[in-house]
Amino acid sequence: MRRSMKAVGIGVALALFAGCGGTDGGGESDAERVDGGEVSVALPTTESFDMNSLDPNVGGNKIYAHTISMTMFDQLVSQEPESGEIMPWIAESWEVSDDGLEYTFHLRDDVTFWDGEPLTADDVTFTFERVVDPQYMPESAFAAASMSAFESAEAVDDQTVVVRLKQPQAAFLANLARNFLSIVPKHYIEEVGDDGFAEEPMGSGPFTFVEWQRDKHLTVERNPDYTWGPPFTETAGSAPSVERLTFTYVPEDSTRTAALQSGQVNAIMGVPPLSQESFESNDQFEVVEIQKNGQPGGLTFDTSSPGPAGEVEVRQAISLAIDREALNSAVYDGKHQPAYFLLEESMGDWVNDDARFPDFDPDAAAELLDEAGWQEGPGGVRSKDGVDLSLDATTSTQMQRTMTLIQSQLKDIGIELNVDVVSPAEASAVIQGEGNYELAWGNPIGWTNGMPDLLYSLYHSRFIPPNGTSNETRTNIPEVDSLLESAVQSLDDDQRREDFDQVQSIVGDNVSYLPLLSFNANIAVASGVHGIMPERRGTYVYFHDVWVSENLQKSWPGN
């Protein structure tokens, strides 16, 4: 039976966020918005330390870098988080040709960059041409994939842009709402260069860049001239309320938790599962569980590997041998959800119910390996033709405990897993590089996107390194390529759904990727911090509406 659950998770999250901070430690209830104060946010992942650019277009694909960039940049259009409706932003209106190949955007005439220069059609064309420029690959890979049908952009006048596509792209407008397609200032980048822009960006967003101390923190301040926020925000038409946002890098779970409890910060992203209950039971804090869209977290295989990971039977056996429930319970205190589909179940009708990965069945896994010729050896490790069934796994530091338990589960069926724990940047270099690897858990929570077109980026052969970075599994199946091309070009939702369903079945049978856990992108805040809003994908957040109650401003040392 098909589900009708589009945006259910996001809708619940929005409802929770609307009430976030309804009471604070000073007894204030249902307070009205006030100006002033600071929100200090502790980021959870060591990827923050590896962030090497503040350029939203070509800065790679780091979750919290994009979260930060959403405070400083604007997009051409916006997407209402709950319904997914495409709404105005920099473009106040647009027309689409009948064949879906030409988009004419009419820009607002009151948008300026922080230096006072107007944002014009030249900046839009410059941004789009820059995103698809091959010289910026692979750092621009995800942005370029979102513009895969792009042919040209023309500035008709200061407020009119015509974008032409080579073929229809159903998700084109939704992609334009993504923060890695933020509009950047042509004049400033031509003045300071790409490297200068990456270090000290210039945007048109609600907060202006102040400073970035690598490995420590990044600070932005309220843009008093900002009056063009997305129409679904409370502050649309006015500047933000909070004076300053500081993003602090605190990768250790216990340290990050202690920082919120002690008042060193008043918000943390990535609530440690073992700490969630203590925050939920304390009225000094609020915890919001956000169910993201996109691809769940899991194992990435190099399907082109010359070793055992290149065998589909081995990958299928691994799929049967991992106990998702045990992973969630032992490592995450049951706070997340086991994942059995290539897409998050919150994506509803886009999820192919028939492409569900099998339940935990180690006996079936062992039988499959037997049939494939991998026989049990005297040391408990299987072998075939004199080669041991030994795999090298790469993982980032924050997934070490998860991979250790997977290592134990695979040992039970005769697979030796050698786990190499590295930084997120090093993990990305391994799985997105030109060489072979075997398997990895790279991105902790999986890739995010509110549309199934994400499958195009992940599994079309055109994005296999070194031509791109998003097809980390090196999936190269002509039928999948053809189905994906049909899906992203079709303007018929029924046809798109049929194509994407087949892709999920084929890629799932191939076990190019093994979904294991659907992670909540939880946020905990001190009571009195209001207005943080999740974006459509559920991983990134808007800070346009954030504000701090008067009591918290008086009591918190940072304010």
XYZ file of C-alpha atoms in Angstrom:
559
model
C 0.000 0.000 0.000
C 1.325 3.431 -0.925
C 1.770 5.927 1.862
C 0.711 9.581 1.683
C 3.250 11.017 4.076
C 4.961 13.772 2.137
C 6.525 16.197 4.604
C 4.894 14.541 7.618
C 8.175 14.552 9.520
C 8.851 18.158 8.628
C 5.328 19.192 9.548
C 5.710 17.705 13.011
C 9.082 19.369 13.375
C 7.644 22.746 12.446
C 4.897 22.367 15.003
C 7.454 21.584 17.648
C 9.662 24.461 16.619
C 6.738 26.845 16.812
C 6.503 26.091 20.510
C 10.222 25.864 21.142
C 11.222 27.951 24.113
C 7.629 28.732 25.132
C 8.754 29.082 28.722
C 12.164 30.081 29.943
C 13.982 29.818 33.232
C 12.653 33.158 34.423
C 9.010 32.118 34.369
C 8.179 33.939 31.152
C 5.388 32.309 29.124
C 4.257 32.870 25.508
C 6.581 35.861 25.255
C 6.368 38.223 22.313
C 9.298 38.697 19.967
C 11.964 41.102 21.215
C 15.163 42.340 19.612
C 18.660 41.813 20.914
C 20.734 39.038 22.380
C 22.995 36.389 20.942
C 22.551 32.744 20.054
C 25.658 30.630 20.415
C 25.338 27.314 18.603
C 27.648 24.369 19.224
C 28.101 22.252 16.101
C 28.502 18.518 16.632
C 30.797 17.185 13.984
C 34.473 17.235 13.302
C 33.590 18.102 9.719
C 33.483 21.676 11.031
C 37.220 21.457 11.552
C 37.654 20.328 7.970
C 35.571 23.158 6.528
C 37.868 24.921 4.102
C 35.572 27.418 2.429
C 32.613 29.695 3.099
C 31.739 29.778 -0.603
C 28.182 28.389 -0.851
C 28.509 27.400 -4.518
C 31.850 25.610 -4.647
C 32.678 24.920 -1.030
C 32.019 21.179 -1.117
C 29.137 19.412 0.592
C 29.559 19.861 4.323
C 26.342 19.915 6.291
C 27.202 22.553 8.856
C 29.032 24.756 6.381
C 25.746 24.953 4.510
C 23.867 25.628 7.744
C 26.160 28.583 8.344
C 25.907 29.780 4.742
C 22.122 29.965 5.073
C 22.599 32.883 7.456
C 24.605 34.877 4.920
C 23.131 34.200 1.484
C 19.796 34.220 -0.340
C 18.412 32.060 -3.129
C 16.435 32.968 -6.220
C 13.343 31.142 -4.920
C 12.367 29.548 -1.598
C 10.588 26.362 -0.593
C 8.007 26.361 2.172
C 9.316 23.779 4.661
C 6.064 21.980 5.393
C 4.241 21.891 2.049
C 7.228 22.026 -0.268
C 5.575 24.822 -2.273
C 8.006 26.895 -4.331
C 7.691 30.518 -3.253
C 9.334 33.850 -4.167
C 12.532 35.155 -2.620
C 15.008 37.181 -4.671
C 12.749 36.476 -7.637
C 9.324 37.920 -6.908
C 7.730 36.123 -9.875
C 8.581 33.897 -12.842
C 7.158 32.299 -15.982
C 7.944 28.903 -17.469
C 7.619 28.108 -21.168
C 5.187 25.370 -22.212
C 8.039 23.019 -23.105
C 9.719 23.560 -19.719
C 12.952 24.779 -21.334
C 12.844 28.494 -20.518
C 12.378 30.220 -17.170
C 12.001 33.983 -16.953
C 12.617 35.378 -13.474
C 11.662 38.877 -12.347
C 13.854 40.038 -9.461
C 13.026 42.327 -6.583
C 14.541 45.779 -6.999
C 15.373 46.362 -3.322
C 17.910 43.592 -2.636
C 21.453 44.671 -1.829
C 24.660 42.991 -0.836
C 26.235 43.985 2.471
C 28.368 46.668 0.796
C 25.234 48.381 -0.517
C 25.623 47.241 -4.120
C 22.328 46.050 -5.638
C 21.795 42.389 -6.426
C 20.954 42.295 -10.133
C 20.381 39.877 -12.979
C 24.128 39.962 -13.693
C 24.790 38.387 -10.298
C 22.283 35.618 -11.014
C 23.775 34.768 -14.404
C 27.283 34.952 -12.925
C 26.287 32.545 -10.137
C 24.728 29.967 -12.452
C 27.571 30.072 -14.968
C 30.070 29.762 -12.137
C 28.327 26.731 -10.658
C 28.526 24.728 -13.890
C 32.072 25.837 -14.751
C 34.240 22.653 -14.860
C 37.159 24.446 -13.218
C 35.334 24.301 -9.880
C 34.850 20.548 -9.878
C 34.754 18.510 -7.715
C 33.930 21.092 -5.012
C 30.907 22.251 -7.026
C 29.677 18.724 -7.788
C 26.373 18.845 -5.910
C 25.539 22.338 -7.120
C 26.438 21.378 -10.689
C 24.309 18.224 -10.471
C 21.371 20.399 -9.440
C 21.915 22.423 -12.617
C 22.480 19.390 -14.850
C 20.073 20.619 -17.546
C 21.400 24.194 -17.560
C 22.287 25.625 -20.967
C 22.538 29.392 -20.524
C 21.423 32.416 -18.522
C 20.811 35.882 -19.902
C 20.386 39.148 -18.027
C 17.715 40.929 -20.064
C 17.859 43.936 -17.752
C 18.806 44.515 -14.102
C 15.672 42.792 -12.814
C 15.041 40.122 -15.477
C 16.877 36.832 -16.002
C 16.102 34.219 -18.646
C 17.431 30.735 -17.919
C 17.415 28.170 -20.717
C 17.660 24.406 -20.202
C 18.912 21.727 -22.592
C 16.046 19.460 -21.581
C 13.229 19.699 -19.049
C 14.243 19.282 -15.400
C 11.274 18.621 -13.137
C 13.046 19.627 -9.941
C 14.706 22.721 -11.371
C 12.819 25.251 -9.231
C 13.183 23.115 -6.100
C 16.910 22.886 -6.754
C 17.167 26.669 -7.057
C 15.867 26.872 -3.484
C 18.944 24.980 -2.215
C 21.576 26.994 -0.389
C 24.431 25.764 -2.589
C 22.777 27.738 -5.398
C 22.821 30.953 -3.368
C 23.276 34.122 -5.404
C 26.780 35.543 -4.999
C 28.137 39.016 -5.859
C 29.904 39.181 -9.201
C 31.645 42.479 -8.427
C 33.091 41.285 -5.122
C 34.379 37.940 -6.385
C 35.986 39.640 -9.376
C 37.673 42.017 -6.925
C 38.949 39.557 -4.286
C 39.042 36.309 -6.267
C 37.632 32.913 -5.402
C 40.082 32.359 -2.546
C 39.341 35.723 -0.987
C 35.619 35.109 -1.233
C 35.997 31.666 0.365
C 37.762 33.251 3.364
C 35.711 36.434 3.766
C 32.388 36.090 1.952
C 30.024 38.823 0.863
C 26.325 38.029 0.696
C 22.880 39.569 0.747
C 21.583 37.469 3.631
C 20.063 38.320 7.027
C 23.401 38.148 8.842
C 26.737 39.648 7.846
C 30.093 37.906 8.153
C 32.236 39.023 11.103
C 35.052 36.539 11.601
C 36.073 32.944 11.096
C 38.676 31.381 13.338
C 39.334 27.969 11.871
C 38.782 25.042 14.249
C 37.218 27.424 16.776
C 34.214 29.498 15.788
C 32.474 31.583 13.156
C 30.473 34.720 13.925
C 27.820 36.629 11.971
C 25.842 39.729 12.960
C 22.384 41.073 12.191
C 22.011 42.794 8.812
C 19.890 45.864 9.711
C 19.066 46.528 6.046
C 17.592 43.078 5.399
C 13.915 43.237 4.406
C 13.560 40.499 1.772
C 13.369 37.233 3.703
C 11.352 34.240 2.438
C 7.588 34.873 2.641
C 6.972 31.963 5.024
C 9.199 33.462 7.737
C 7.736 35.573 10.552
C 10.265 38.321 9.906
C 9.665 38.594 6.156
C 9.870 42.313 5.397
C 12.067 43.139 8.381
C 15.543 42.519 9.705
C 16.322 39.647 12.106
C 15.683 40.143 15.805
C 18.807 38.581 17.278
C 21.983 40.653 17.141
C 24.578 37.937 16.708
C 25.021 34.256 15.912
C 28.162 32.411 16.916
C 28.828 28.880 15.667
C 31.295 27.051 17.872
C 32.948 23.777 16.914
C 32.473 21.205 19.713
C 32.720 17.705 18.204
C 32.813 15.748 21.494
C 29.312 14.778 22.618
C 29.963 15.140 26.342
C 31.653 18.523 25.943
C 28.872 19.841 23.747
C 26.210 18.670 26.203
C 28.065 20.226 29.131
C 28.418 23.506 27.223
C 24.629 23.820 26.944
C 23.979 22.734 30.515
C 26.498 25.218 31.894
C 25.316 28.122 29.740
C 28.483 28.422 27.642
C 26.211 28.060 24.595
C 22.451 28.291 24.379
C 21.881 25.846 21.518
C 23.460 22.634 20.291
C 22.946 20.855 17.008
C 23.254 17.099 17.029
C 21.853 16.156 20.446
C 23.738 13.072 21.682
C 21.125 10.294 21.984
C 22.244 9.382 25.483
C 21.708 13.000 26.589
C 18.324 13.536 24.985
C 16.231 12.286 27.891
C 18.010 14.525 30.377
C 17.223 17.583 28.233
C 13.622 16.501 27.665
C 12.991 16.120 31.392
C 14.454 19.525 32.277
C 12.211 22.548 31.694
C 15.294 24.710 31.257
C 15.713 23.172 27.804
C 13.761 22.150 24.731
C 14.606 19.281 22.372
C 13.227 19.100 18.866
C 13.455 15.894 16.851
C 13.699 16.598 13.141
C 13.180 13.781 10.679
C 15.128 14.593 7.548
C 14.400 13.814 3.906
C 16.818 12.301 1.400
C 18.995 9.238 1.846
C 19.380 7.570 5.273
C 22.756 6.997 6.866
C 24.481 3.763 5.955
C 27.323 1.952 4.231
C 28.705 3.071 0.891
C 30.292 0.353 -1.264
C 32.718 0.819 -4.112
C 30.901 -1.449 -6.559
C 33.864 -1.207 -8.949
C 36.307 -2.568 -6.357
C 38.483 -5.442 -7.618
C 38.195 -7.012 -4.161
C 35.326 -8.867 -2.478
C 33.271 -5.634 -2.075
C 32.917 -5.649 -5.864
C 30.874 -8.858 -5.673
C 27.146 -8.292 -5.425
C 26.703 -11.529 -3.408
C 29.088 -10.233 -0.730
C 27.220 -6.948 -0.530
C 23.905 -8.768 -0.330
C 25.246 -10.964 2.472
C 26.401 -7.897 4.400
C 22.909 -6.452 3.982
C 21.449 -9.548 5.642
C 24.078 -9.716 8.393
C 23.676 -6.265 9.970
C 21.152 -5.879 12.766
C 19.817 -2.335 12.475
C 17.767 -2.588 15.664
C 20.885 -3.559 17.626
C 22.846 -0.659 16.134
C 20.166 1.823 17.094
C 19.744 0.405 20.588
C 23.377 -0.201 21.530
C 24.932 2.936 20.062
C 22.078 5.455 20.027
C 19.844 4.389 22.911
C 17.022 3.764 20.448
C 16.663 7.474 19.650
C 16.888 7.057 15.863
C 15.093 4.664 13.488
C 16.264 1.643 11.488
C 16.229 2.367 7.744
C 15.260 -0.147 5.059
C 14.849 2.027 1.956
C 17.184 4.064 -0.245
C 15.023 7.120 0.502
C 13.828 8.304 3.886
C 10.334 7.002 4.592
C 9.216 10.577 5.291
C 9.344 11.091 1.506
C 6.116 9.123 1.245
C 4.952 8.243 -2.259
C 8.441 8.622 -3.689
C 9.545 5.600 -1.660
C 9.195 2.284 -3.480
C 7.625 -0.042 -0.922
C 8.669 -3.062 -2.981
C 12.344 -2.077 -2.807
C 12.636 -2.648 0.934
C 15.947 -4.101 2.119
C 15.615 -7.449 3.946
C 15.447 -7.880 7.702
C 18.370 -9.132 9.753
C 18.990 -12.785 8.820
C 22.550 -14.004 9.477
C 21.690 -17.594 8.485
C 20.548 -16.417 5.057
C 23.716 -14.306 4.798
C 25.912 -17.316 5.550
C 24.018 -19.428 3.016
C 24.457 -16.768 0.342
C 28.213 -16.667 0.939
C 28.370 -20.466 0.774
C 26.628 -20.418 -2.602
C 29.031 -17.737 -3.841
C 32.001 -19.968 -3.013
C 33.160 -18.239 0.156
C 33.875 -21.148 2.473
C 34.475 -21.075 6.201
C 38.135 -21.164 7.176
C 39.915 -22.495 10.255
C 40.295 -19.010 11.752
C 36.638 -18.125 11.304
C 37.321 -15.979 8.209
C 35.877 -17.221 4.941
C 38.008 -17.562 1.836
C 37.715 -18.326 -1.875
C 40.484 -19.301 -4.277
C 43.053 -18.572 -1.574
C 41.712 -15.058 -0.902
C 40.332 -14.231 2.549
C 37.002 -12.476 2.841
C 38.628 -9.452 4.427
C 37.389 -5.937 3.758
C 38.866 -2.534 4.543
C 36.342 -0.021 5.855
C 36.802 3.728 6.172
C 34.768 5.739 8.643
C 34.763 9.192 10.138
C 35.479 9.567 13.831
C 31.880 10.143 14.892
C 30.766 6.810 13.401
C 33.501 4.743 15.042
C 31.263 3.031 17.611
C 28.708 2.170 14.946
C 31.341 0.646 12.678
C 32.834 -1.323 15.568
C 29.488 -3.028 16.167
C 29.099 -3.697 12.430
C 32.574 -5.215 12.511
C 31.412 -7.624 15.222
C 28.222 -8.554 13.367
C 30.083 -9.319 10.137
C 32.602 -11.434 12.006
C 29.708 -13.719 12.984
C 29.242 -14.723 9.329
C 32.959 -15.018 8.533
C 33.729 -11.546 7.155
C 36.774 -9.771 8.542
C 36.309 -6.001 8.631
C 39.349 -3.776 9.135
C 38.156 -0.346 10.233
C 40.224 2.749 9.524
C 38.995 5.722 11.574
C 39.829 9.078 9.979
C 38.570 12.642 9.932
C 35.473 13.442 7.824
C 37.669 15.210 5.282
C 39.893 12.167 4.959
C 36.858 9.887 4.658
C 35.475 12.085 1.874
C 38.846 12.042 0.114
C 38.798 8.244 0.127
C 35.265 7.695 -1.138
C 35.134 10.668 -3.504
C 38.646 10.237 -4.889
C 39.729 8.578 -8.115
C 41.079 5.400 -6.522
C 39.272 2.305 -5.314
C 38.134 1.645 -1.780
C 35.907 -1.146 -0.431
C 33.285 0.204 1.935
C 32.808 3.253 4.091
C 30.522 5.198 6.327
C 31.353 8.688 5.222
C 28.531 11.185 5.672
C 27.137 10.420 9.153
C 23.459 11.030 8.477
C 23.213 10.435 4.731
C 22.567 12.901 1.927
C 19.638 15.279 2.130
C 17.170 16.537 -0.426
C 13.433 16.992 -0.406
C 13.099 15.517 -3.908
C 13.847 11.989 -5.209
C 16.039 13.595 -7.897
C 18.808 13.110 -5.363
C 18.996 9.573 -6.791
C 20.228 11.100 -10.048
C 23.211 12.659 -8.301
C 23.957 9.521 -6.326
C 23.666 6.806 -8.969
C 24.100 8.225 -12.481
C 27.423 7.172 -13.977
C 28.244 10.725 -15.105
C 29.035 11.580 -11.467
C 31.556 8.789 -10.870
C 34.914 10.273 -9.770
C 36.856 12.001 -11.217
C 34.001 13.410 -13.338
C 32.036 14.134 -10.171
C 31.959 13.210 -6.514
C 28.342 12.353 -5.746
C 28.295 8.802 -7.197
C 30.484 7.473 -4.414
C 29.338 3.896 -5.041
C 30.679 3.986 -8.627
C 27.322 2.575 -9.735
C 27.529 2.132 -13.512
C 24.357 0.487 -14.766
C 23.127 1.685 -18.197
C 19.499 0.904 -17.365
C 19.748 3.018 -14.205
C 21.276 5.888 -16.180
C 18.420 5.748 -18.694
C 15.729 5.626 -16.012
C 17.292 8.509 -14.099
C 17.508 10.662 -17.217
C 13.859 9.972 -17.928
C 12.867 10.699 -14.331
C 14.599 14.046 -13.979
C 13.410 15.284 -17.380
C 9.783 14.188 -17.191
C 7.217 16.730 -16.055
C 4.725 13.924 -15.350
C 4.810 12.885 -11.687
C 3.410 9.435 -12.456
C 6.178 8.780 -14.977
C 8.787 10.139 -12.603
C 7.515 7.923 -9.813
C 7.595 4.836 -12.038
C 11.172 5.600 -13.131
C 12.404 6.310 -9.615
C 10.691 3.148 -8.348
C 12.630 1.063 -10.850
C 15.886 2.788 -9.933
C 15.334 1.975 -6.268
C 14.662 -1.679 -7.125
C 17.738 -2.084 -9.335
C 20.151 -0.178 -7.097
C 18.716 -1.920 -4.039
C 19.216 -5.374 -5.558
C 22.751 -4.330 -6.446
C 23.306 -3.110 -2.848
C 25.322 -0.171 -4.119
C 24.385 1.511 -0.864
C 23.108 -0.072 2.333
C 20.695 2.150 4.318
C 20.921 1.378 8.025
C 19.734 4.232 10.215
C 17.470 7.217 9.785
C 18.995 9.889 11.970
C 17.115 12.677 13.671
C 18.951 15.966 13.229
C 18.018 16.985 16.758
C 18.569 20.429 18.240
C 18.501 21.353 21.918
C 18.097 24.957 23.037
C 17.950 26.812 26.291
C 14.362 27.806 27.028
C 13.975 31.354 25.809
C 15.595 30.722 22.426
C 12.821 30.866 19.853
C 12.238 30.670 16.123
C 14.806 28.242 14.725
C 13.083 26.728 11.663
C 14.025 23.524 9.793
C 14.449 23.753 6.071
C 12.595 21.383 3.730
C 15.304 18.728 3.806
C 15.262 18.522 7.597
C 19.019 18.809 8.101
C 19.555 22.515 7.589
C 17.828 25.305 9.487
C 16.772 28.902 8.927
C 17.878 31.479 11.483
C 15.822 34.323 9.982
C 13.221 34.188 12.777
C 15.416 33.386 15.767
C 15.033 35.569 18.843
C 15.964 35.495 22.509
C 13.597 36.297 25.366
C 14.354 39.245 27.648
C 14.882 36.966 30.641
C 17.438 34.859 28.812
C 19.160 37.965 27.512
C 19.536 39.151 31.117
C 20.610 35.831 32.579
C 22.837 34.324 29.905
C 26.497 35.417 30.144
C 26.850 35.607 26.387
C 24.131 38.246 26.047
